[in-house]
Amino acid sequence: MLGAGPAGEGGIVARPDGGEKVARGTRFHRILAELPELEVIELTFGPDFEGVPPHSHADHVDSFYVLEGEAEFVVGGEVVEAGPGTYVAAPVGVVHGFRNRGPGDLRMLNIHGPNTGFAERLRQA
């Protein structure tokens, strides 16, 4: 990554093979950006992934952009099927969760604003 410091010190460029890879068994997540205002992580889950149960955040927006595979989201009590190209956002306080509903990998961009340390928690898990 280029310029991973505070805004104004440079931009961030994460090429297709770049970012910081965090191993998860035979797969990995990629941390693409960490700024105080924002963090972006490419998440990859296999078909055996049971999902993230419904929850909410009091301090940040949690959003997802599906790159590959099929997800099922619960957002504010509504169930949403989401394929590639679908964007889902859960503002502060909105209950949300997701699971891989397809036979293959689920790959998504997960964007938090502001940064609340999710990337660091991934590193320590």
PDB file of C-alpha atoms in Angstrom:
ATOM      1  CA  MET A   1       0.000   0.000   0.000  1.00  0.00           C
ATOM      2  CA  LEU A   2       1.100   3.499  -0.756  1.00  0.00           C
ATOM      3  CA  GLY A   3       0.583   6.301   1.718  1.00  0.00           C
ATOM      4  CA  ALA A   4      -1.196   4.318   4.415  1.00  0.00           C
ATOM      5  CA  GLY A   5      -0.836   7.268   6.788  1.00  0.00           C
ATOM      6  CA  PRO A   6      -3.345  10.018   7.575  1.00  0.00           C
ATOM      7  CA  ALA A   7      -5.171  11.746   4.735  1.00  0.00           C
ATOM      8  CA  GLY A   8      -3.067  14.405   3.052  1.00  0.00           C
ATOM      9  CA  GLU A   9       0.135  12.374   3.233  1.00  0.00           C
ATOM     10  CA  GLY A  10      -0.636  10.393   0.095  1.00  0.00           C
ATOM     11  CA  GLY A  11      -3.085   8.034  -1.467  1.00  0.00           C
ATOM     12  CA  ILE A  12      -3.632   4.326  -1.121  1.00  0.00           C
ATOM     13  CA  VAL A  13      -3.049   1.991  -4.026  1.00  0.00           C
ATOM     14  CA  ALA A  14      -3.708  -1.715  -3.566  1.00  0.00           C
ATOM     15  CA  ARG A  15      -3.065  -3.681  -6.733  1.00  0.00           C
ATOM     16  CA  PRO A  16      -4.821  -7.024  -7.464  1.00  0.00           C
ATOM     17  CA  ASP A  17      -2.042  -8.969  -5.733  1.00  0.00           C
ATOM     18  CA  GLY A  18      -1.414  -6.288  -3.076  1.00  0.00           C
ATOM     19  CA  GLY A  19      -2.720  -5.442   0.339  1.00  0.00           C
ATOM     20  CA  GLU A  20      -1.904  -7.336   3.491  1.00  0.00           C
ATOM     21  CA  LYS A  21      -2.988 -10.972   3.347  1.00  0.00           C
ATOM     22  CA  VAL A  22      -4.365 -12.456   6.573  1.00  0.00           C
ATOM     23  CA  ALA A  23      -4.537 -16.261   6.358  1.00  0.00           C
ATOM     24  CA  ARG A  24      -7.761 -18.109   7.165  1.00  0.00           C
ATOM     25  CA  GLY A  25      -7.066 -21.799   6.579  1.00  0.00           C
ATOM     26  CA  THR A  26      -6.667 -22.311   2.829  1.00  0.00           C
ATOM     27  CA  ARG A  27      -8.134 -18.858   2.114  1.00  0.00           C
ATOM     28  CA  PHE A  28      -7.187 -15.347   3.154  1.00  0.00           C
ATOM     29  CA  HIS A  29      -8.659 -11.913   3.740  1.00  0.00           C
ATOM     30  CA  ARG A  30      -6.864  -8.849   2.311  1.00  0.00           C
ATOM     31  CA  ILE A  31      -6.561  -5.597   4.215  1.00  0.00           C
ATOM     32  CA  LEU A  32      -6.645  -2.915   1.528  1.00  0.00           C
ATOM     33  CA  ALA A  33      -6.881   0.343   3.487  1.00  0.00           C
ATOM     34  CA  GLU A  34      -6.544   1.541   7.059  1.00  0.00           C
ATOM     35  CA  LEU A  35      -7.114   5.203   7.798  1.00  0.00           C
ATOM     36  CA  PRO A  36      -8.752   6.769  10.849  1.00  0.00           C
ATOM     37  CA  GLU A  37     -11.823   7.562   8.736  1.00  0.00           C
ATOM     38  CA  LEU A  38     -12.013   4.282   6.822  1.00  0.00           C
ATOM     39  CA  GLU A  39     -10.920   0.681   6.580  1.00  0.00           C
ATOM     40  CA  VAL A  40     -11.445  -1.617   3.597  1.00  0.00           C
ATOM     41  CA  ILE A  41     -11.012  -5.381   3.703  1.00  0.00           C
ATOM     42  CA  GLU A  42     -11.567  -7.981   1.000  1.00  0.00           C
ATOM     43  CA  LEU A  43     -13.199 -10.909   2.784  1.00  0.00           C
ATOM     44  CA  THR A  44     -13.251 -14.452   1.361  1.00  0.00           C
ATOM     45  CA  PHE A  45     -15.418 -17.221   2.811  1.00  0.00           C
ATOM     46  CA  GLY A  46     -15.806 -20.819   1.668  1.00  0.00           C
ATOM     47  CA  PRO A  47     -19.110 -22.634   1.186  1.00  0.00           C
ATOM     48  CA  ASP A  48     -18.806 -24.095   4.695  1.00  0.00           C
ATOM     49  CA  PHE A  49     -18.865 -20.609   6.299  1.00  0.00           C
ATOM     50  CA  GLU A  50     -21.833 -20.505   8.680  1.00  0.00           C
ATOM     51  CA  GLY A  51     -22.130 -16.744   8.620  1.00  0.00           C
ATOM     52  CA  VAL A  52     -22.116 -13.723  10.891  1.00  0.00           C
ATOM     53  CA  PRO A  53     -25.188 -13.592  13.141  1.00  0.00           C
ATOM     54  CA  PRO A  54     -27.323 -10.452  13.199  1.00  0.00           C
ATOM     55  CA  HIS A  55     -25.724  -7.644  15.195  1.00  0.00           C
ATOM     56  CA  SER A  56     -25.399  -3.860  15.104  1.00  0.00           C
ATOM     57  CA  HIS A  57     -22.686  -1.265  15.639  1.00  0.00           C
ATOM     58  CA  ALA A  58     -23.014   1.906  17.706  1.00  0.00           C
ATOM     59  CA  ASP A  59     -19.905   3.545  16.246  1.00  0.00           C
ATOM     60  CA  HIS A  60     -19.634   2.892  12.504  1.00  0.00           C
ATOM     61  CA  VAL A  61     -21.300   2.122   9.198  1.00  0.00           C
ATOM     62  CA  ASP A  62     -20.665  -1.465   8.064  1.00  0.00           C
ATOM     63  CA  SER A  63     -20.985  -1.957   4.321  1.00  0.00           C
ATOM     64  CA  PHE A  64     -20.370  -4.730   1.815  1.00  0.00           C
ATOM     65  CA  TYR A  65     -19.893  -4.995  -1.939  1.00  0.00           C
ATOM     66  CA  VAL A  66     -20.232  -8.532  -3.322  1.00  0.00           C
ATOM     67  CA  LEU A  67     -17.425  -9.349  -5.767  1.00  0.00           C
ATOM     68  CA  GLU A  68     -18.003 -13.073  -6.276  1.00  0.00           C
ATOM     69  CA  GLY A  69     -20.449 -15.711  -5.064  1.00  0.00           C
ATOM     70  CA  GLU A  70     -23.875 -15.491  -3.468  1.00  0.00           C
ATOM     71  CA  ALA A  71     -24.588 -13.959  -0.078  1.00  0.00           C
ATOM     72  CA  GLU A  72     -27.691 -13.763   2.023  1.00  0.00           C
ATOM     73  CA  PHE A  73     -27.894 -10.658   4.192  1.00  0.00           C
ATOM     74  CA  VAL A  74     -30.252  -9.745   6.993  1.00  0.00           C
ATOM     75  CA  VAL A  75     -30.505  -5.958   7.122  1.00  0.00           C
ATOM     76  CA  GLY A  76     -32.946  -4.227   9.429  1.00  0.00           C
ATOM     77  CA  GLY A  77     -35.128  -7.345   9.599  1.00  0.00           C
ATOM     78  CA  GLU A  78     -35.235  -7.844   5.822  1.00  0.00           C
ATOM     79  CA  VAL A  79     -33.596 -10.823   4.068  1.00  0.00           C
ATOM     80  CA  VAL A  80     -31.700  -9.837   0.914  1.00  0.00           C
ATOM     81  CA  GLU A  81     -30.113 -12.210  -1.611  1.00  0.00           C
ATOM     82  CA  ALA A  82     -26.988 -10.570  -2.992  1.00  0.00           C
ATOM     83  CA  GLY A  83     -24.915 -11.613  -5.983  1.00  0.00           C
ATOM     84  CA  PRO A  84     -21.922  -9.932  -7.631  1.00  0.00           C
ATOM     85  CA  GLY A  85     -22.336  -6.195  -7.979  1.00  0.00           C
ATOM     86  CA  THR A  86     -24.685  -5.851  -4.993  1.00  0.00           C
ATOM     87  CA  TYR A  87     -23.925  -3.237  -2.331  1.00  0.00           C
ATOM     88  CA  VAL A  88     -25.371  -3.476   1.190  1.00  0.00           C
ATOM     89  CA  ALA A  89     -24.879  -0.878   3.942  1.00  0.00           C
ATOM     90  CA  ALA A  90     -25.888  -1.001   7.594  1.00  0.00           C
ATOM     91  CA  PRO A  91     -25.792   2.476   9.155  1.00  0.00           C
ATOM     92  CA  VAL A  92     -25.105   2.944  12.864  1.00  0.00           C
ATOM     93  CA  GLY A  93     -27.596   0.934  14.927  1.00  0.00           C
ATOM     94  CA  VAL A  94     -29.051  -1.131  12.060  1.00  0.00           C
ATOM     95  CA  VAL A  95     -29.098  -4.879  12.752  1.00  0.00           C
ATOM     96  CA  HIS A  96     -27.325  -6.869  10.036  1.00  0.00           C
ATOM     97  CA  GLY A  97     -25.638 -10.205   9.375  1.00  0.00           C
ATOM     98  CA  PHE A  98     -24.774 -12.430   6.426  1.00  0.00           C
ATOM     99  CA  ARG A  99     -23.895 -15.910   5.233  1.00  0.00           C
ATOM    100  CA  ASN A 100     -22.545 -17.591   2.116  1.00  0.00           C
ATOM    101  CA  ARG A 101     -25.572 -19.106   0.395  1.00  0.00           C
ATOM    102  CA  GLY A 102     -23.779 -20.465  -2.671  1.00  0.00           C
ATOM    103  CA  PRO A 103     -21.777 -23.600  -3.486  1.00  0.00           C
ATOM    104  CA  GLY A 104     -18.510 -21.682  -4.022  1.00  0.00           C
ATOM    105  CA  ASP A 105     -16.468 -18.965  -2.367  1.00  0.00           C
ATOM    106  CA  LEU A 106     -18.049 -15.692  -1.290  1.00  0.00           C
ATOM    107  CA  ARG A 107     -15.774 -12.696  -1.839  1.00  0.00           C
ATOM    108  CA  MET A 108     -16.772  -9.208  -0.696  1.00  0.00           C
ATOM    109  CA  LEU A 109     -15.333  -5.802   0.033  1.00  0.00           C
ATOM    110  CA  ASN A 110     -16.145  -4.833   3.620  1.00  0.00           C
ATOM    111  CA  ILE A 111     -15.939  -1.098   4.270  1.00  0.00           C
ATOM    112  CA  HIS A 112     -16.105   0.483   7.727  1.00  0.00           C
ATOM    113  CA  GLY A 113     -16.418   4.193   8.315  1.00  0.00           C
ATOM    114  CA  PRO A 114     -14.798   5.225  10.537  1.00  0.00           C
ATOM    115  CA  ASN A 115     -12.088   2.680  11.259  1.00  0.00           C
ATOM    116  CA  THR A 116     -12.848   0.841  14.508  1.00  0.00           C
ATOM    117  CA  GLY A 117     -10.015  -1.700  14.426  1.00  0.00           C
ATOM    118  CA  PHE A 118     -11.599  -4.641  12.587  1.00  0.00           C
ATOM    119  CA  ALA A 119      -8.444  -5.216  10.504  1.00  0.00           C
ATOM    120  CA  GLU A 120      -6.372  -5.382  13.674  1.00  0.00           C
ATOM    121  CA  ARG A 121      -8.795  -7.893  15.189  1.00  0.00           C
ATOM    122  CA  LEU A 122      -8.457 -10.029  12.042  1.00  0.00           C
ATOM    123  CA  ARG A 123      -4.673 -10.033  12.466  1.00  0.00           C
ATOM    124  CA  GLN A 124      -4.952 -11.197  16.066  1.00  0.00           C
ATOM    125  CA  ALA A 125      -7.591 -13.908  15.514  1.00  0.00           C
TER     126      ALA A 125
END
